[in-house]
mmCIF file of C-alpha atoms in Angstrom:
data_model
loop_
_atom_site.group_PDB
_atom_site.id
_atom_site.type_symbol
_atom_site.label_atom_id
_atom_site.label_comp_id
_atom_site.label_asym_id
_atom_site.label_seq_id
_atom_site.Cartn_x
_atom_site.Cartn_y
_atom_site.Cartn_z
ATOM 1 C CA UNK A 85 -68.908 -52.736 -76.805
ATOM 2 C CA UNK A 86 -66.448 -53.447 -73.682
ATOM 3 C CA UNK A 87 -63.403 -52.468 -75.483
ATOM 4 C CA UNK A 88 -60.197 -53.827 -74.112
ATOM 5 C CA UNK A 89 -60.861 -56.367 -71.120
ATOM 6 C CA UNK A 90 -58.300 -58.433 -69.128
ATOM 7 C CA UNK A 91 -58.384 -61.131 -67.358
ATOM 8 C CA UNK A 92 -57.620 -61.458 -64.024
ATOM 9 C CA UNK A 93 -58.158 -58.355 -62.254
ATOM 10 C CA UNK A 94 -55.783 -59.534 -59.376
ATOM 11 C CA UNK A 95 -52.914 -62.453 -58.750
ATOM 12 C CA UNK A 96 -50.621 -63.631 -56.531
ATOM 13 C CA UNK A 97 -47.581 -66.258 -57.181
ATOM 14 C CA UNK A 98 -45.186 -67.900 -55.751
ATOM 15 C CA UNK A 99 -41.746 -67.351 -57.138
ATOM 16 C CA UNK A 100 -41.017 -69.359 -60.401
ATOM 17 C CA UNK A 101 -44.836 -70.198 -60.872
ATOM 18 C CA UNK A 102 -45.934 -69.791 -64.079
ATOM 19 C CA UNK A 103 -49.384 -68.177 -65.321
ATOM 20 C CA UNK A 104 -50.898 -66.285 -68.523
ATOM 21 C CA UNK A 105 -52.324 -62.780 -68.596
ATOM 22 C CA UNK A 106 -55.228 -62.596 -71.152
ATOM 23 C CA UNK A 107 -56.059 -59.569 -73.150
ATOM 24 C CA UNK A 108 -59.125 -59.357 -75.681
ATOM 25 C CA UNK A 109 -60.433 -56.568 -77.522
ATOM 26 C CA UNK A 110 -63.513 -55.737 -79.678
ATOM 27 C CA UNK A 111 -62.930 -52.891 -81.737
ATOM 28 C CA UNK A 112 -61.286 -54.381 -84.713
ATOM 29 C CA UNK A 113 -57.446 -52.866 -83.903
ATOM 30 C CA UNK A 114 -54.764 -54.156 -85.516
ATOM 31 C CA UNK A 115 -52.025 -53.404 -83.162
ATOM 32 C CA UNK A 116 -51.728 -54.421 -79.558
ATOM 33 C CA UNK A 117 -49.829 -54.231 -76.444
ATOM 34 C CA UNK A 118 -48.650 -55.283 -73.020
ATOM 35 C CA UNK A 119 -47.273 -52.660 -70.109
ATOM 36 C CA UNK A 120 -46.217 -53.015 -67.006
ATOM 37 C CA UNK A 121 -46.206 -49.923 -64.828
ATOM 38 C CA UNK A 122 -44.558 -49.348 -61.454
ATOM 39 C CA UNK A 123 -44.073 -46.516 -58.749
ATOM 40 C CA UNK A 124 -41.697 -43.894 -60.653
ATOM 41 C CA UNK A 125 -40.966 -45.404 -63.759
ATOM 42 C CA UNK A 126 -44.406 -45.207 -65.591
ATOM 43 C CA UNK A 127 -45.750 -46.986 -68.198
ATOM 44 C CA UNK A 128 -42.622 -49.382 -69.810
ATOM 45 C CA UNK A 129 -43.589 -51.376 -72.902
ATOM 46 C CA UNK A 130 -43.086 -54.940 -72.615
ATOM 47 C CA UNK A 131 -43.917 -56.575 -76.202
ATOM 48 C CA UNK A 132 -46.541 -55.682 -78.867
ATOM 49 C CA UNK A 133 -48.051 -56.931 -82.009
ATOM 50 C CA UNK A 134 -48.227 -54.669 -85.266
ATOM 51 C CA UNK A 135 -50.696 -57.499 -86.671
ATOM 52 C CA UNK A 136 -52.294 -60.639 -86.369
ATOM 53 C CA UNK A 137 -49.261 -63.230 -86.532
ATOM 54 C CA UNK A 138 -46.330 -60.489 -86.159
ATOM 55 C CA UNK A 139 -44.868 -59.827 -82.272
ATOM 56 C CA UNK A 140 -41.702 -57.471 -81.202
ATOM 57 C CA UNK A 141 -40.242 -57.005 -78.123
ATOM 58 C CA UNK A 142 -40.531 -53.910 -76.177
ATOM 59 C CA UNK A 143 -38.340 -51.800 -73.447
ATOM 60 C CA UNK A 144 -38.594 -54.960 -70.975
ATOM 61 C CA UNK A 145 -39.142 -58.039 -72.658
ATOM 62 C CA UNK A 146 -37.113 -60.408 -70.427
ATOM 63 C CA UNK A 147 -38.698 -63.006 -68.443
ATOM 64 C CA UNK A 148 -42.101 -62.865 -70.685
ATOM 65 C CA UNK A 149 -43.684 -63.992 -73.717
ATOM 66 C CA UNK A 150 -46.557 -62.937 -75.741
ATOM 67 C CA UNK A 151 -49.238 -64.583 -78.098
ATOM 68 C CA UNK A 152 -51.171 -62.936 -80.560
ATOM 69 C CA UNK A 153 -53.782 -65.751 -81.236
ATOM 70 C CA UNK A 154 -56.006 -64.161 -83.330
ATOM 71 C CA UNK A 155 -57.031 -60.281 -84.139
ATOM 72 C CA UNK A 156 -59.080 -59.940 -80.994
ATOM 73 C CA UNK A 157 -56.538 -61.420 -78.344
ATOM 74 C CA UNK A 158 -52.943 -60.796 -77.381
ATOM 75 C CA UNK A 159 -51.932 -63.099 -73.918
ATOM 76 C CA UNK A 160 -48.794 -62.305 -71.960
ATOM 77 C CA UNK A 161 -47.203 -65.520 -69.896
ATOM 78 C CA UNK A 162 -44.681 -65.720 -67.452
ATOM 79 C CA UNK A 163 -42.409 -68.736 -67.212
ATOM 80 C CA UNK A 164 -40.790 -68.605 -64.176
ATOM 81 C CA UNK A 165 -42.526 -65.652 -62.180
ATOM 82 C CA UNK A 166 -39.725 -63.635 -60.052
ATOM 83 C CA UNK A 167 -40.419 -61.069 -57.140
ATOM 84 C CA UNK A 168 -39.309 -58.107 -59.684
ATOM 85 C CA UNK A 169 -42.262 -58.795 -61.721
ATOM 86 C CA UNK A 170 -44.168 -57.482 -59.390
ATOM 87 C CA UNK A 171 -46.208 -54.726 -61.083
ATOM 88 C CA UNK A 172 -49.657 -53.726 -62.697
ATOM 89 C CA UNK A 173 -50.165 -55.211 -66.194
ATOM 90 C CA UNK A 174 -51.892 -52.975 -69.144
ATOM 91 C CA UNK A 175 -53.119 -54.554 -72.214
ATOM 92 C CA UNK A 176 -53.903 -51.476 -74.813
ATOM 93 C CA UNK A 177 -54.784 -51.113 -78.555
ATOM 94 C CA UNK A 178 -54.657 -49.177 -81.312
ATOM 95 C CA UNK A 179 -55.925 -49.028 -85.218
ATOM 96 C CA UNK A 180 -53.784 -49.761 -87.678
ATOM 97 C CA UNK A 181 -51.374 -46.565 -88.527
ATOM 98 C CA UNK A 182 -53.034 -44.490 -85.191
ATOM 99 C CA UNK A 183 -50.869 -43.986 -81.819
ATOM 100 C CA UNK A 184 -54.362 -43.170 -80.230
ATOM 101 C CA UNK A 185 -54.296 -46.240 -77.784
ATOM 102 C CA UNK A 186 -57.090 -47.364 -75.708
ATOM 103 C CA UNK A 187 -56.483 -49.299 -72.647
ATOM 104 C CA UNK A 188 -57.676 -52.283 -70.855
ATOM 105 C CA UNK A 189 -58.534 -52.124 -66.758
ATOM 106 C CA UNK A 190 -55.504 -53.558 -65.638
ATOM 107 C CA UNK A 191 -54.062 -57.029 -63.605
ATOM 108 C CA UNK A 192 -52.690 -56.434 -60.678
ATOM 109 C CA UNK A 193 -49.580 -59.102 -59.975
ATOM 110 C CA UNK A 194 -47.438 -59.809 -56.718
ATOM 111 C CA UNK A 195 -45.038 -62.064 -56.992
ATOM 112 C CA UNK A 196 -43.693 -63.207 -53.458
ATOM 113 C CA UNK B 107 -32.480 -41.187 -76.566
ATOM 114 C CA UNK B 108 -36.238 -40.616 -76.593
ATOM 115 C CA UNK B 109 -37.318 -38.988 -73.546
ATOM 116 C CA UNK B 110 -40.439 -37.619 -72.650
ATOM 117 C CA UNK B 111 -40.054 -35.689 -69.226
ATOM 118 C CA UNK B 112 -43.406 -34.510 -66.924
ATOM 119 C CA UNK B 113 -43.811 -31.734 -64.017
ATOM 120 C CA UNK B 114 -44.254 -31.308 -61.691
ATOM 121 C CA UNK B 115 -44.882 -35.061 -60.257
ATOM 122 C CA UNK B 116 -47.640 -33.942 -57.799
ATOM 123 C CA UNK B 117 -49.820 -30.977 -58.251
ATOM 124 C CA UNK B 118 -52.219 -29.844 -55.582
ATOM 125 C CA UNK B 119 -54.761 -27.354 -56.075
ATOM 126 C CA UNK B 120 -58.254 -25.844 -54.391
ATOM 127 C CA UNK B 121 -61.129 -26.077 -56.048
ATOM 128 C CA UNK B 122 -61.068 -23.244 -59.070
ATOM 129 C CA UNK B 123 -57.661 -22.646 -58.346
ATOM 130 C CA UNK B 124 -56.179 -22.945 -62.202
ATOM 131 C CA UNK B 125 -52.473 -24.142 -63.120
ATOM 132 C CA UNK B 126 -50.782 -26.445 -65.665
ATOM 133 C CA UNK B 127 -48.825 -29.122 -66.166
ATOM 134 C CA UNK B 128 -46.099 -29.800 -68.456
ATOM 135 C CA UNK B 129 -44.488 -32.176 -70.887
ATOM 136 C CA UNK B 130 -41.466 -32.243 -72.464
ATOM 137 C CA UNK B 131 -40.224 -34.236 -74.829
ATOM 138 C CA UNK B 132 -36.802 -34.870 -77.272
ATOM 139 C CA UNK B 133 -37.833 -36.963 -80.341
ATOM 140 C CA UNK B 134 -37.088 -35.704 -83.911
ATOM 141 C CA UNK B 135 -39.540 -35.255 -86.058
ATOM 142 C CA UNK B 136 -42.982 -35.401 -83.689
ATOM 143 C CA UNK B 137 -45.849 -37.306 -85.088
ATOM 144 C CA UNK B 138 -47.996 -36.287 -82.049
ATOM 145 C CA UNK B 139 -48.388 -35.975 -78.514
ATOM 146 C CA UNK B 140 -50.465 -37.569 -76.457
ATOM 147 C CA UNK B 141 -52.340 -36.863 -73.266
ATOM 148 C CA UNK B 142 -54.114 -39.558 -70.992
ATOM 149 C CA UNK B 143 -55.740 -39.207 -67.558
ATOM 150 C CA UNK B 144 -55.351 -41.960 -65.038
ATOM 151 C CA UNK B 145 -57.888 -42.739 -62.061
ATOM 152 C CA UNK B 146 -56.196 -45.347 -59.382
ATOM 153 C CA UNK B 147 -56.975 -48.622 -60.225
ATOM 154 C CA UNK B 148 -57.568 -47.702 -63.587
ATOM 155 C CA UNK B 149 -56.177 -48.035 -67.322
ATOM 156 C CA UNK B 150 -55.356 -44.879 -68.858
ATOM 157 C CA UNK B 151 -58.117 -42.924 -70.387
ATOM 158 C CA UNK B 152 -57.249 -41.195 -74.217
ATOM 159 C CA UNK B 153 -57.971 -37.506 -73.973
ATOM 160 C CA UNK B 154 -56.331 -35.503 -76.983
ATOM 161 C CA UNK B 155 -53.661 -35.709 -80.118
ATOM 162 C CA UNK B 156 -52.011 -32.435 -80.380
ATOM 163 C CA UNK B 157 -50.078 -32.648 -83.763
ATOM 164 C CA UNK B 158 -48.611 -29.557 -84.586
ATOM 165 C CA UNK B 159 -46.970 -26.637 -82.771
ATOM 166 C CA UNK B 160 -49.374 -24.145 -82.268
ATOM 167 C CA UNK B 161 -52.292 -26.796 -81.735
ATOM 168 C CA UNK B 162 -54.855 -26.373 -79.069
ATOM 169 C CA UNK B 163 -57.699 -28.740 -77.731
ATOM 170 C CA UNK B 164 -60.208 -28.077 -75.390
ATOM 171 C CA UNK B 165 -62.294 -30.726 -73.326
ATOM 172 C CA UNK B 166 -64.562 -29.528 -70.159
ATOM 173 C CA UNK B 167 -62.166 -27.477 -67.889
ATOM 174 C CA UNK B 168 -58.823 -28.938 -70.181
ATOM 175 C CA UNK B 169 -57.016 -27.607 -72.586
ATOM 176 C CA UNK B 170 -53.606 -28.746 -74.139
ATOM 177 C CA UNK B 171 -51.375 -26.779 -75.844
ATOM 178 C CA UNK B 172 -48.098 -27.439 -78.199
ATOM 179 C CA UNK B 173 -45.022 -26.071 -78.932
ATOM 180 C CA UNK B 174 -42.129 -27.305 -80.782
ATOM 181 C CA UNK B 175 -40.488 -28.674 -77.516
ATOM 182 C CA UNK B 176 -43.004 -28.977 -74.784
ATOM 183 C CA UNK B 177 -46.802 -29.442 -74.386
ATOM 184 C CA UNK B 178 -48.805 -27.935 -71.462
ATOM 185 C CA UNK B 179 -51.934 -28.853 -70.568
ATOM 186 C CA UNK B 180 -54.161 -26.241 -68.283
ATOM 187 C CA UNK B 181 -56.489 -26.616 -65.838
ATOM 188 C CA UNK B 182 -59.186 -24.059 -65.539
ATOM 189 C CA UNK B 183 -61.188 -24.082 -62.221
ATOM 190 C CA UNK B 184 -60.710 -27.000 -61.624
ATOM 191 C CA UNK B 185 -63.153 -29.476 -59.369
ATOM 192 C CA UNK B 186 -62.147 -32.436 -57.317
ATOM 193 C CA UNK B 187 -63.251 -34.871 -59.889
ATOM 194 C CA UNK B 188 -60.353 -33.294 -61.984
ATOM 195 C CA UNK B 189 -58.442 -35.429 -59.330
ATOM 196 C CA UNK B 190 -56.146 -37.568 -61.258
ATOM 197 C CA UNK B 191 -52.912 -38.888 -62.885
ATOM 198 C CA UNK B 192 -52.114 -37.132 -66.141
ATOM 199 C CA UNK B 193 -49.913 -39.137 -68.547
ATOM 200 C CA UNK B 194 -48.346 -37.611 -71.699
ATOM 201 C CA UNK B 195 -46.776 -39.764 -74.772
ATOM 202 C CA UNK B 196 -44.953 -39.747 -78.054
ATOM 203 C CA UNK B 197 -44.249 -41.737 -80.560
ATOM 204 C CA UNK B 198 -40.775 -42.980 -80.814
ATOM 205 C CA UNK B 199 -38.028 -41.073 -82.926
ATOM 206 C CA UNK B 200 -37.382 -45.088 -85.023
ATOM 207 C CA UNK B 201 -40.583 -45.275 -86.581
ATOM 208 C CA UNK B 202 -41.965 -48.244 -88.152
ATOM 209 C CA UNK B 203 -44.698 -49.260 -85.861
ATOM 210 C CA UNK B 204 -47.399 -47.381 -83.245
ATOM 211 C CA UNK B 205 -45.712 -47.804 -80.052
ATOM 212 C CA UNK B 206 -45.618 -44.739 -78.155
ATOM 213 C CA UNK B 207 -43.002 -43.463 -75.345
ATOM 214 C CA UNK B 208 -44.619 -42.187 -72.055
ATOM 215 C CA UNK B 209 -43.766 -40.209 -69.340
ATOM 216 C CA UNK B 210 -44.147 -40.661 -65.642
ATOM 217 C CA UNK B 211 -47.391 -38.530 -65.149
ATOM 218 C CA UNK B 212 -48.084 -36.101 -62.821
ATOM 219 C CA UNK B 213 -50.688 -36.985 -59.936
ATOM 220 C CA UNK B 214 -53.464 -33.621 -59.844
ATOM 221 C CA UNK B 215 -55.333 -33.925 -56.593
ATOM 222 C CA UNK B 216 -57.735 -30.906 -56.190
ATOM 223 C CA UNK B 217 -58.861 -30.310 -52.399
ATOM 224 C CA UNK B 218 -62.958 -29.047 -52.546
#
């Protein structure tokens, strides 16, 4: 049982590069998530899917979009990477009508 | 607006020297609070649900209380591997989903 896993661990990109962040989980959760988190503004929520087929935007959706492509995997892609997306990436989950979420390890991005 | 507000930022403590950290938050109608602990380089690790003022949960050397307006959670001789990040969340006043609303954590470091 790995729970939430991500995929990669580390990147770097040029500016306006493009690239997908993969999330997968195996615990059967309905809802899912992407966060970004940065020094001294926490843990900001980015998009999230309530269900399989069903995404909303978050606190700081701009510049990204999300896929939810099945129950088990929720991928987070930047179009045209810029140097303020610089950040560390969470992928969490949660059942369906819980706020207990459980998190993934993390991607670490640097956009130069 | 929703606000969830942690002190102090940094907290650093001996080895069984006790203290607590706090949370405060401004949502109507609470439907929980949550409390995660960080390790760098990490994802954020679930630790306890406190629903109801009054509440109290107890893991190892932890234990978080609740209030109507604030949360504490309190260290009791604490060791270095209590050496962390301590996160705290709610969900959001605008129900409708899971998502939660976090604050900015504060970083524990305990000195052996």
């Amino acid at each position: 049982n790995a729970g939430v896993t991500q995929t990669p661990k580390f990147q770097v990109l040029k500016t306006g590069q493009s690239m997908t962040l993969q999330c997968a989980q195996d615990m059967n959760h309905n809802s899912m998530y992407w966060y970004r988190q940065d020094p001294g503004m926490g843990l900001r929520l980015i998009y999230y899917s309530a269900s399989e087929g069903t995404t909303d935007k978050g606190e700081v959706p701009n510049g990204y979009n999300v896929s939810r492509l099945n129950k088990r995997e929720f991928s987070l892609r930047l179009e045209s990477a810029a140097p303020s997306q610089t950040s560390v990436y969470f992928c969490a989950s949660s059942e369906f009508l819980t706020y207990e979420q459980y998190f993934g390890p993390g991607t670490r991005l640097t956009v130069t | 607006e929703d606000q969830v507000t942690q002190s102090p930022e940094a907290l650093r403590l001996q080895e069984g020297e006790s203290s607590s950290l706090n949370c405060s938050y401004t949502v109507s109608g609470l439907r929980g609070l949550f409390w995660y602990r960080q390790d760098p380089g990490k994802g954020p690790e679930f630790l306890f649900t406190l629903y109801s003022a009054g509440e109290e949960k107890e893991k190892e050397r932890l234990k978080a209380t609740l209030t109507k307006k604030e949360s504490f959670l309190h260290i009791t001789a604490p060791k270095p591997e209590d050496s962390a990040t301590y996160l705290c969340a709610v969900p959001p006043t605008q129900g409708g989903s899971e998502k939660l609303v976090f604050g900015k954590g504060t970083k524990l470091t305990v000195n052996p």
